[in-house]
Coordinates of C-alpha atoms and ligand atoms in Angstrom, one line a residue:
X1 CA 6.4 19.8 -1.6
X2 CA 9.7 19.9 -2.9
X3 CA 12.0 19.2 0.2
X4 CA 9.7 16.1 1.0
X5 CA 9.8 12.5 0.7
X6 CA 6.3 11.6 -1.3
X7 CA 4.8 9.1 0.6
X8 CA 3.7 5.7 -0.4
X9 CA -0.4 6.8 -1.8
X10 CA 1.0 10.4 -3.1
X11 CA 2.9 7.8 -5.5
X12 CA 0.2 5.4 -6.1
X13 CA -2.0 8.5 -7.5
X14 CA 0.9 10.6 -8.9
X15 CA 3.9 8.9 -9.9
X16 CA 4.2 8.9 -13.9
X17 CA 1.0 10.7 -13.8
X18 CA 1.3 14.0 -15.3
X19 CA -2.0 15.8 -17.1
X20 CA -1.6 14.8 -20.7
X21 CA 0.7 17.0 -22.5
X22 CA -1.3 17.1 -25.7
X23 CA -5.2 17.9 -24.4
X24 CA -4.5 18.4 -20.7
X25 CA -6.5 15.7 -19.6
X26 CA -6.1 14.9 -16.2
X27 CA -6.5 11.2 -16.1
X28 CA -4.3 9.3 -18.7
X29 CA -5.3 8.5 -22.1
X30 CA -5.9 4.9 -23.4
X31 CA -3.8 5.6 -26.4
X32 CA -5.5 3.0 -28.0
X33 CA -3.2 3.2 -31.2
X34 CA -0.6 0.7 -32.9
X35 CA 1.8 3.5 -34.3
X36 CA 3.4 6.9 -34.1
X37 CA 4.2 9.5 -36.9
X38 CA 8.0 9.9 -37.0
X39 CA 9.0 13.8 -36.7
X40 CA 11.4 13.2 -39.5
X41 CA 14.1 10.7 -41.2
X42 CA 16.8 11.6 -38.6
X43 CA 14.2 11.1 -35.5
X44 CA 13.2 7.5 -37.2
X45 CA 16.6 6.7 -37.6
X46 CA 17.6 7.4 -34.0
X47 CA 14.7 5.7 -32.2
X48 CA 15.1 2.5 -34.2
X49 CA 19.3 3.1 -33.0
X50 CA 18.2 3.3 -29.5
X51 CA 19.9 6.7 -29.6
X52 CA 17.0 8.5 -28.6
X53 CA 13.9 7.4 -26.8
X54 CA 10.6 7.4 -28.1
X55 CA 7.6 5.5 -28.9
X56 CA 7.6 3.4 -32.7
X57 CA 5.3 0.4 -32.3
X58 CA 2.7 -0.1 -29.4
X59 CA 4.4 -3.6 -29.5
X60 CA 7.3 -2.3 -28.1
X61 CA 6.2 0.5 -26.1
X62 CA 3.2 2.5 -25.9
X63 CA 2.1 5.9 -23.6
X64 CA -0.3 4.5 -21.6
X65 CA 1.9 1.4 -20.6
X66 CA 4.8 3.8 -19.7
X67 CA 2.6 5.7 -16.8
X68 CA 2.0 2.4 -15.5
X69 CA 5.5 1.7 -15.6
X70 CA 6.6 4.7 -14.3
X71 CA 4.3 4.4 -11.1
X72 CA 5.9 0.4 -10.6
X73 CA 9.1 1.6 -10.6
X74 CA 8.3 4.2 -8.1
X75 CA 6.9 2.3 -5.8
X76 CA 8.9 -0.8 -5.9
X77 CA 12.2 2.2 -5.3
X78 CA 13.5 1.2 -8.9
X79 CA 15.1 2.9 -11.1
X80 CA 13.0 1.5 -14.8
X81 CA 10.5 -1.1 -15.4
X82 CA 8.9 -3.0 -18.3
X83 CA 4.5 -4.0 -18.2
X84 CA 4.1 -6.4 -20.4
X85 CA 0.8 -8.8 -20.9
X86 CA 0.7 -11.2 -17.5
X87 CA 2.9 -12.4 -15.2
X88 CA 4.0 -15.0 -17.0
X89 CA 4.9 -13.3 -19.7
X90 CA 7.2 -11.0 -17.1
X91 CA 8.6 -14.1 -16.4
X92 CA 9.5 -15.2 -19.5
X93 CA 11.1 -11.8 -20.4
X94 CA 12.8 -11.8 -17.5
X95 CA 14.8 -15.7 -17.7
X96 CA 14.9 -14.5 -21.8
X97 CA 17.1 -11.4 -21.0
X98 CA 19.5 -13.3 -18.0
X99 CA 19.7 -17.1 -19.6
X100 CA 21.2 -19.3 -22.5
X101 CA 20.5 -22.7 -23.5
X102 CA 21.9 -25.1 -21.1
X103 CA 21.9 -22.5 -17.7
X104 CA 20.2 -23.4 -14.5
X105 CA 18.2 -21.0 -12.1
X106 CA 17.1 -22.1 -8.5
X107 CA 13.7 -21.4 -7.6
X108 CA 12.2 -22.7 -4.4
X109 CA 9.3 -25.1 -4.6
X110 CA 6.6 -22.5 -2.6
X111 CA 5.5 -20.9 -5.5
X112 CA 2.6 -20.1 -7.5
X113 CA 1.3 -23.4 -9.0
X114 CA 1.1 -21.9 -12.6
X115 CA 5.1 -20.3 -12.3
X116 CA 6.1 -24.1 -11.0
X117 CA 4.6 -25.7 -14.4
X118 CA 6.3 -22.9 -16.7
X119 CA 9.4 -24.1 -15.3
X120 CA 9.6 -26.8 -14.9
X121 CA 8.0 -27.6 -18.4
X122 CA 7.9 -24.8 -21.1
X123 CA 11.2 -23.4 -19.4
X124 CA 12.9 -27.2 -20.3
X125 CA 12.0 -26.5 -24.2
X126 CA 14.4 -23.1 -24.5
X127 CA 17.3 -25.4 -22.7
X128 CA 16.8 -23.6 -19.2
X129 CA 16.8 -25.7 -15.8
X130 CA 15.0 -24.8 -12.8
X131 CA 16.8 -26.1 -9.9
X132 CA 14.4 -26.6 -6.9
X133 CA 15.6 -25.6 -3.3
X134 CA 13.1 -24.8 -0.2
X135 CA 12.2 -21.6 0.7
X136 CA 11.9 -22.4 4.1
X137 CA 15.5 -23.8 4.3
X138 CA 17.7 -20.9 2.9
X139 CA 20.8 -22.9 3.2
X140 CA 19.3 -25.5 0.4
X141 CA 19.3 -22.5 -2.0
X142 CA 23.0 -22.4 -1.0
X143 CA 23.7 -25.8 -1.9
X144 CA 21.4 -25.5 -4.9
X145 CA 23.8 -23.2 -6.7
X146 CA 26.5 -24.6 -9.7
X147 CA 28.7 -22.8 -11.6
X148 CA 25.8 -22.9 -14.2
X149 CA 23.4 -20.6 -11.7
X150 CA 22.0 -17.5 -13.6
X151 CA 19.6 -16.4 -11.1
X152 CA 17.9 -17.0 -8.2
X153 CA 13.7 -16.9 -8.4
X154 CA 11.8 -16.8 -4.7
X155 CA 8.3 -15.4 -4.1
X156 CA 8.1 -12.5 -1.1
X157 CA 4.9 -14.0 0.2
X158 CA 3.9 -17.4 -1.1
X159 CA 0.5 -18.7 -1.7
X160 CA -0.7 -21.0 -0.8
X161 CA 0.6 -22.2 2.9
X162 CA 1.2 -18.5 4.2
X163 CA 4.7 -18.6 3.5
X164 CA 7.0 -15.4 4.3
X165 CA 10.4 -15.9 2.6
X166 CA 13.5 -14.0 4.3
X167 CA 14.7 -12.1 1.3
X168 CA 17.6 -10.4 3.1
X169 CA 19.1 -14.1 3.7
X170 CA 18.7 -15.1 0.4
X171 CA 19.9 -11.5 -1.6
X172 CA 23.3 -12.1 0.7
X173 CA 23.7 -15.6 -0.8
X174 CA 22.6 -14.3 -4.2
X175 CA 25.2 -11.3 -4.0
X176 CA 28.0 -13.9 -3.1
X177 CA 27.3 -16.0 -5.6
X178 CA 27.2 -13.0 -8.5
X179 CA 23.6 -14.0 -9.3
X180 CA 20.7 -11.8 -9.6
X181 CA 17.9 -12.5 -6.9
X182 CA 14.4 -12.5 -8.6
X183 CA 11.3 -11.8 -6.0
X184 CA 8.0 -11.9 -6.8
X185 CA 6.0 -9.5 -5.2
X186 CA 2.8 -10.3 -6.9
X187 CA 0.9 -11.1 -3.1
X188 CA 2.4 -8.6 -1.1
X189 CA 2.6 -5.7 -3.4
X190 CA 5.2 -2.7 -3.0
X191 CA 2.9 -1.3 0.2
X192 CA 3.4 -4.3 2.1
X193 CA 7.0 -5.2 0.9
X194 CA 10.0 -4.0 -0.7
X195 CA 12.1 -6.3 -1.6
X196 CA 14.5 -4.0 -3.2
X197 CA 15.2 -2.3 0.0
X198 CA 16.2 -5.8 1.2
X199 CA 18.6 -6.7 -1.6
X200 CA 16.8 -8.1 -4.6
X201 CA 17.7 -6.8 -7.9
X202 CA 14.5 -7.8 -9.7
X203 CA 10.9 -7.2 -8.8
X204 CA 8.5 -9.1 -10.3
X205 CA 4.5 -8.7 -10.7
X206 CA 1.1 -10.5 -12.0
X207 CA -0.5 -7.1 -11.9
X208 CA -3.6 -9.2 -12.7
X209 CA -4.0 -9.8 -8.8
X210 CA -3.8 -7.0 -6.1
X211 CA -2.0 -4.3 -8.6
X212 CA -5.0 -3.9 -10.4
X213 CA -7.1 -5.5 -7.6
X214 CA -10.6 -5.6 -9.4
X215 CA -9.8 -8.7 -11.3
X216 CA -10.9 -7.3 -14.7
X217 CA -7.2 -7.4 -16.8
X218 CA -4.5 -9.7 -17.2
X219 CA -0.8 -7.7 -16.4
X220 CA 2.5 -7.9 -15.5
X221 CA 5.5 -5.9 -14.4
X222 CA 9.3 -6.1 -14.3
X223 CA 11.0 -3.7 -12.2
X224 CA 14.2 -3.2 -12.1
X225 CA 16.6 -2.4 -9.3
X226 CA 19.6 -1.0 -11.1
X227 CA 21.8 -2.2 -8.1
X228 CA 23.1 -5.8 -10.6
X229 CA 26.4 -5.4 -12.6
X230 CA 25.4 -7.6 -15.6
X231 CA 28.9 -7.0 -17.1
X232 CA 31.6 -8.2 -14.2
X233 CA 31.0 -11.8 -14.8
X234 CA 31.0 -12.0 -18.6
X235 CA 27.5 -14.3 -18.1
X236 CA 25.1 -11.8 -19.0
X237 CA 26.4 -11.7 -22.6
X238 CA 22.7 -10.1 -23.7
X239 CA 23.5 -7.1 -21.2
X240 CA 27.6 -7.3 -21.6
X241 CA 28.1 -8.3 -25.6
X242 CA 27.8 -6.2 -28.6
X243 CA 24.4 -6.9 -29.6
X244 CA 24.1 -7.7 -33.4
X245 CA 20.3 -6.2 -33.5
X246 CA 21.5 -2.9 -32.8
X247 CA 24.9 -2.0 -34.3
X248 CA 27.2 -4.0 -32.3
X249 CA 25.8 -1.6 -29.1
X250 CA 26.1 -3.1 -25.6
X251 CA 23.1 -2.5 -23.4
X252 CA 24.7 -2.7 -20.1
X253 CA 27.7 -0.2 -21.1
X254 CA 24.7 2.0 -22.7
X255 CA 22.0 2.3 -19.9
X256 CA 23.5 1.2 -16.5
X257 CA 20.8 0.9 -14.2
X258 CA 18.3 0.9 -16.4
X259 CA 19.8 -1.7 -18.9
X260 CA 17.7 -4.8 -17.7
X261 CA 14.6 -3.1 -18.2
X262 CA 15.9 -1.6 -21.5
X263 CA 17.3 -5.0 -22.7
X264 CA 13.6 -7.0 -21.4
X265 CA 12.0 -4.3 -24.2
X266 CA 14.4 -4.2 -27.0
X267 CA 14.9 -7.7 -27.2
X268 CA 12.4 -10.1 -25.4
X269 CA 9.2 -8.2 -25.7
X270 CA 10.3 -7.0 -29.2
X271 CA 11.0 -10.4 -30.6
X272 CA 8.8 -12.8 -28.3
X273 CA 5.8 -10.2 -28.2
X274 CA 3.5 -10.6 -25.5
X275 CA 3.1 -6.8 -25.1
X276 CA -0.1 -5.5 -22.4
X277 CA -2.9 -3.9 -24.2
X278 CA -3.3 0.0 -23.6
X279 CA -6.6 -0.9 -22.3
X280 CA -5.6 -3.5 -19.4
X281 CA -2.6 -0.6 -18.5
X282 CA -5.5 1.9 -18.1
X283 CA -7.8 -0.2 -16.0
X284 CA -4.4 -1.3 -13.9
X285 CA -3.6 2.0 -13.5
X286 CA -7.0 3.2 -12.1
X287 CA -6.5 0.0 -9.7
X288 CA -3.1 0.9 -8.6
X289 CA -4.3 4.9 -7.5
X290 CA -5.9 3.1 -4.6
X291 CA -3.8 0.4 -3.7
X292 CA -2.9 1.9 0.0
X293 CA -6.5 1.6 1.3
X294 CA -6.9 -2.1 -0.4
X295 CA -4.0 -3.5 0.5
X296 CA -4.8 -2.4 4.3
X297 CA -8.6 -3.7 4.4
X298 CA -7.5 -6.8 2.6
X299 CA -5.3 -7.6 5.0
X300 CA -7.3 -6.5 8.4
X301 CA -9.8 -8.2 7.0
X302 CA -7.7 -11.4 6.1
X303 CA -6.5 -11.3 9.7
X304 CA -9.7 -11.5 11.4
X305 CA -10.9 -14.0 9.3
X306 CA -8.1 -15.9 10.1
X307 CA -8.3 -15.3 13.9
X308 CA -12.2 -16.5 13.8
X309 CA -11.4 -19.4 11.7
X310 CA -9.0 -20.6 14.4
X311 CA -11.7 -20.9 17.0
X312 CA -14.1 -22.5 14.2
X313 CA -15.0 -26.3 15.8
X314 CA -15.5 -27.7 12.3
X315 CA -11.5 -26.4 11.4
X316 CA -8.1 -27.8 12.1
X317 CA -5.4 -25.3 11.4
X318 CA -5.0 -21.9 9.8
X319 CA -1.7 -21.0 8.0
X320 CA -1.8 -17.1 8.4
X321 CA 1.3 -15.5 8.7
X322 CA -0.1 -12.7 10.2
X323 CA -1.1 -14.9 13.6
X324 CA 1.5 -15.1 16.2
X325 CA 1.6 -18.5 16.7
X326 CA 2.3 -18.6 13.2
X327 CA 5.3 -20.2 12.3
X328 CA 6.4 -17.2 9.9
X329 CA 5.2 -14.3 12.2
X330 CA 8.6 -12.9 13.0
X331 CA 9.0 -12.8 9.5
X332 CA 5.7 -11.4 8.7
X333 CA 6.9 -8.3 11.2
X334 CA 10.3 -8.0 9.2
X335 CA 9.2 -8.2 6.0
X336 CA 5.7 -6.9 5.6
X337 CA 4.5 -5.3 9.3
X338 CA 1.4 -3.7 7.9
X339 CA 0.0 -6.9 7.5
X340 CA 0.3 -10.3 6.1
X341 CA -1.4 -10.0 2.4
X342 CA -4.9 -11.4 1.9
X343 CA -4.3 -15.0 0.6
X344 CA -3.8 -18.2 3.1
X345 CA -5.4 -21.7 3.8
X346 CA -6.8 -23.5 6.0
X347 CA -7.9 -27.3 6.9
X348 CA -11.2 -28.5 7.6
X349 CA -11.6 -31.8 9.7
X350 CA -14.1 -33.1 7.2
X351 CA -11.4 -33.4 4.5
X352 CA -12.2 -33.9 1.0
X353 CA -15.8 -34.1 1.5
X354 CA -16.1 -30.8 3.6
X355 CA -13.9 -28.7 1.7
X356 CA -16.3 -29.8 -1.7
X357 CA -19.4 -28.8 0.7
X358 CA -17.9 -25.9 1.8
X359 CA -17.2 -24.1 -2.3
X360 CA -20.7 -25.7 -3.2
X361 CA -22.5 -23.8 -0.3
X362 CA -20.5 -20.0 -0.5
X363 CA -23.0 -17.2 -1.5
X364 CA -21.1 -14.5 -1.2
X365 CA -17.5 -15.9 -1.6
X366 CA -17.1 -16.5 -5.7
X367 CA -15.7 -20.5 -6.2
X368 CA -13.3 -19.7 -8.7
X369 CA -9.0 -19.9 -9.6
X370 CA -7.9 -16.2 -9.0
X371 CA -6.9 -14.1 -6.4
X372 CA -6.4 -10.4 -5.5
X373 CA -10.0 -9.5 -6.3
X374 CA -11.9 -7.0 -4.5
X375 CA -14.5 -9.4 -3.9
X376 CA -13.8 -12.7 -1.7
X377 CA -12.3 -15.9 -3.2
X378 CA -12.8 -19.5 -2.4
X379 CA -11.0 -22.8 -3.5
X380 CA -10.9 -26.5 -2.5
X381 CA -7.3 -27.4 -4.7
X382 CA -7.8 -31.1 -4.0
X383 CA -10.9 -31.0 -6.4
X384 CA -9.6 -28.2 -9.0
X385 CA -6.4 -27.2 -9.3
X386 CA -4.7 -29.9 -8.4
X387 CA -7.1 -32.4 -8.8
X388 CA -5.1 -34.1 -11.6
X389 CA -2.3 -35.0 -8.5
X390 CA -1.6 -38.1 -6.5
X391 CA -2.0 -38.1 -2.9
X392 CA 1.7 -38.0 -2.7
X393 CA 1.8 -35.1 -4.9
X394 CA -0.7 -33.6 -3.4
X395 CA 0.8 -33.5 0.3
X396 CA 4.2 -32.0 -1.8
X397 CA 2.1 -28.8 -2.9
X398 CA 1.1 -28.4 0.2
X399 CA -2.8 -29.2 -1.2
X400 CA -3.8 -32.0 1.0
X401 CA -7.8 -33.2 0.7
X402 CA -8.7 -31.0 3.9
X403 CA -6.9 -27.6 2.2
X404 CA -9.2 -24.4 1.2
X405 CA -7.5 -21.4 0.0
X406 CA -9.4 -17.9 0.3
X407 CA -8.3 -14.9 -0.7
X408 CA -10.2 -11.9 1.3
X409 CA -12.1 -9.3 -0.2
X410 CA -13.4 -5.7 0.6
X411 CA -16.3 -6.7 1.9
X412 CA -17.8 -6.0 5.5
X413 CA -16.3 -8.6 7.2
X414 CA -18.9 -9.5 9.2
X415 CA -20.5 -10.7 5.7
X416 CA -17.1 -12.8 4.8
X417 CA -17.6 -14.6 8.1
X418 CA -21.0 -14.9 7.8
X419 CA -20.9 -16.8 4.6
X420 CA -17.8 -19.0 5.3
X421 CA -19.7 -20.0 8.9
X422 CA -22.7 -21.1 6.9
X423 CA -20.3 -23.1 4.2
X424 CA -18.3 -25.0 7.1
X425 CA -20.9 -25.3 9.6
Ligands
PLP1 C1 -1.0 -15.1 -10.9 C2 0.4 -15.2 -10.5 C3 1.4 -15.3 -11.4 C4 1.1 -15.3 -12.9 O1 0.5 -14.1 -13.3 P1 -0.5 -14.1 -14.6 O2 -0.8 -12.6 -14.6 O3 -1.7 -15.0 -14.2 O4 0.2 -14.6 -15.8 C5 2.7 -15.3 -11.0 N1 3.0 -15.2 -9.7 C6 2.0 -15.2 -8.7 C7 2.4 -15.2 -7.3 C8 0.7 -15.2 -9.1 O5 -0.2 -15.1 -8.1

């Protein structure tokens, strides 16, 4: 063992995983508690200094969350990472830790609907500007950038609309500009994609989706890359400057590559909170051991749906980037060759009235706003999600009338076709 490389599913079971030191137990413990017993004064005093590591308040840091981390990190090729209690909330802690009242961060418009309303919206109240640029255009993130530009925010593989962003592109402009580039990985996961091996510098995740994968816990995961010098540009004065919360101590001098990850616990997740419960990191964790053999069946499974809904009479177009007429093939095979994730849409020539029809008549398929389930997902956006939109608006999020998004399960596939024939026939 020891001269070799473990490979990607020796990680997903092993990484972080030890037997538990205290009762040997081989699967780890849901230390469902909210506190620790100090050893002595001196061993308080250092934790709460940050001069020795330790757990003090399951707020800040708890032993079942730091397995989970641990196995993030390792996967994603990081060097530290921080769980926290959604995706949002890694978000948040993420823009807390890089951004001050009055900075701008360019995200492109091909995200998740939920992370374009937190920007644009609850981001605006802490003084932070999202700046939108086109993830299909990398050159508009180029002219997106000021000399207020704290970050850079893309999503690996977007939902909906198939979308396959070309991180390496976008890292170089990021690197040029001194700005950290921010990808989340939530619908490809680290066995599809890495997008630290292509230049980003944070990873982020909703482990609530394919992480986990059995869509029973809300999660979410920073990773960091330890390849970002927060302290040559003199912006990143929560990494850079004395910090007045811990004896004047500067977090970036302190723990180099694993300062952001460091700073998003000791500062964000101390003082805004929104820490994961020891019971979602268990249940994530038992997810994550098997997330090889999901990922692959979600996605061979997603591909032959998507190949059989091409021929379907009743449908127009599929966006799959995993089809080689696809318009982001090529960049399906750079970025994520062993497939192209699980989640895409397609049109259905009866519009607004077919695409109701269609999530009214699944029986297999569960109608519902989620994704990365083991089970099969259905939507119609025009009459849920984005039902609230104009038709203007609605052609802008790429959620015309016609558009139903499905996110493939671990079903027989033969069943998943089944049902969606009998919905759209
Ligand atoms: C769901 C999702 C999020 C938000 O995660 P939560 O765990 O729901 O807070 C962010 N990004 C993407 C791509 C998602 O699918």
């Amino acid at each position: 063992m020891a001269d070799r490389t473990p490979g990607f599913d020796t990680l997903a079971l092993h990484a972080g995983s030890a037997p538990d030191p205290a009762t040997g137990a081989r699967i780890t413990p849901i230390y469902q508690t909210t506190a620790y017993v100090f050893q002595d004064v001196k061993h308080a005093a250092d934790l709460f200094a940050l001069r020795a590591f330790g757990n003090i308040y399951t707020r800040i840091m708890n032993p079942t969350q730091s397995v989970l981390e641990a196995k993030a990190a390792a996967l994603e090729g990081g060097t530290a990472a921080l769980a926290v209690a959604s995706g949002h909330a890694a978000q948040l802690l993420t823009f807390h830790t890089m951004m001050q009242p009055g900075d701008e961060f360019i995200a492109v418009r091909q995200l998740y609907g939920g992370s374009i309303n937190q920007f644009s919206h609850s981001f605006k109240s802490f003084g932070w500007h999202v700046v939108w640029a086109d993830a299909e255009d990398v050159g508009s993130i180029e002219k997106a950038l000021s000399p207020k530009t704290k970050a850079i925010f893309i999503e690996s593989v977007a939902n909906p609309g198939g979308i396959i962003t070309d991180i390496a592109a976008v890292a170089k402009i990021a690197k040029a500009a001194g700005v950290p580039l921010i990808v989340d990985n939530t619908l490809a996961t680290p066995y599809l994609c890495r997008p630290i091996e292509h230049g980003a510098n944070i990873v982020l995740h909703s482990l609530t989706k394919f992480m986990g994968g059995h869509g029973n816990s809300m999660g979410g995961v920073i990773v960091d890359a330890g390849n970002f010098d927060w302290s040559k540009s003199g912006r990143y004065p929560l990494l850079s400057e004395p910090n007045g919360s811990y004896h004047g101590l500067k977090l970036h001098e302190t723990f180099g590559s694993i300062a952001f990850a460091i700073a998003c616990r000791v500062l964000g997740l101390r003082d805004l909170g929104p820490s994961i419960a020891p019971m979602n990191a268990f249940l994530i964790l038992t997810g994550m051991e098997t997330l090889g053999l999901r990922m692959q069946r979600h996605c061979d499974n997603a591909l032959k749906v998507a190949q059989w809904l091409k021929k379907h009479p009743n449908v127009s177009w599929v966006n799959y980037a995993g089809l080689p007429d696809d318009k982001h093939y090529a960049l399906h095979k750079k970025y994520c060759p062993k497939g192209a994730g699980a989640v895409f849409t397609f049109g259905l020539k009866g519009g607004y009235e077919a695409g109701v029809k269609a999530v009214s008549s699944v029986k297999l398929l569960s109608h519902l706003a989620n994704i990365g389930d083991t089970r099969s997902l259905i939507i119609h956006p025009a009459s849920t999600t984005h039902s609230q939109l104009n038709a203007d608006q609605l052609k802008l999020a790429g959620a015309t009338p016609d558009v139903v998004r499905l996110s493939i399960g671990l079903e027989d596939v033969e069943d998943i076709i089944a049902d969606i024939d009998q919905a759209i026939s």
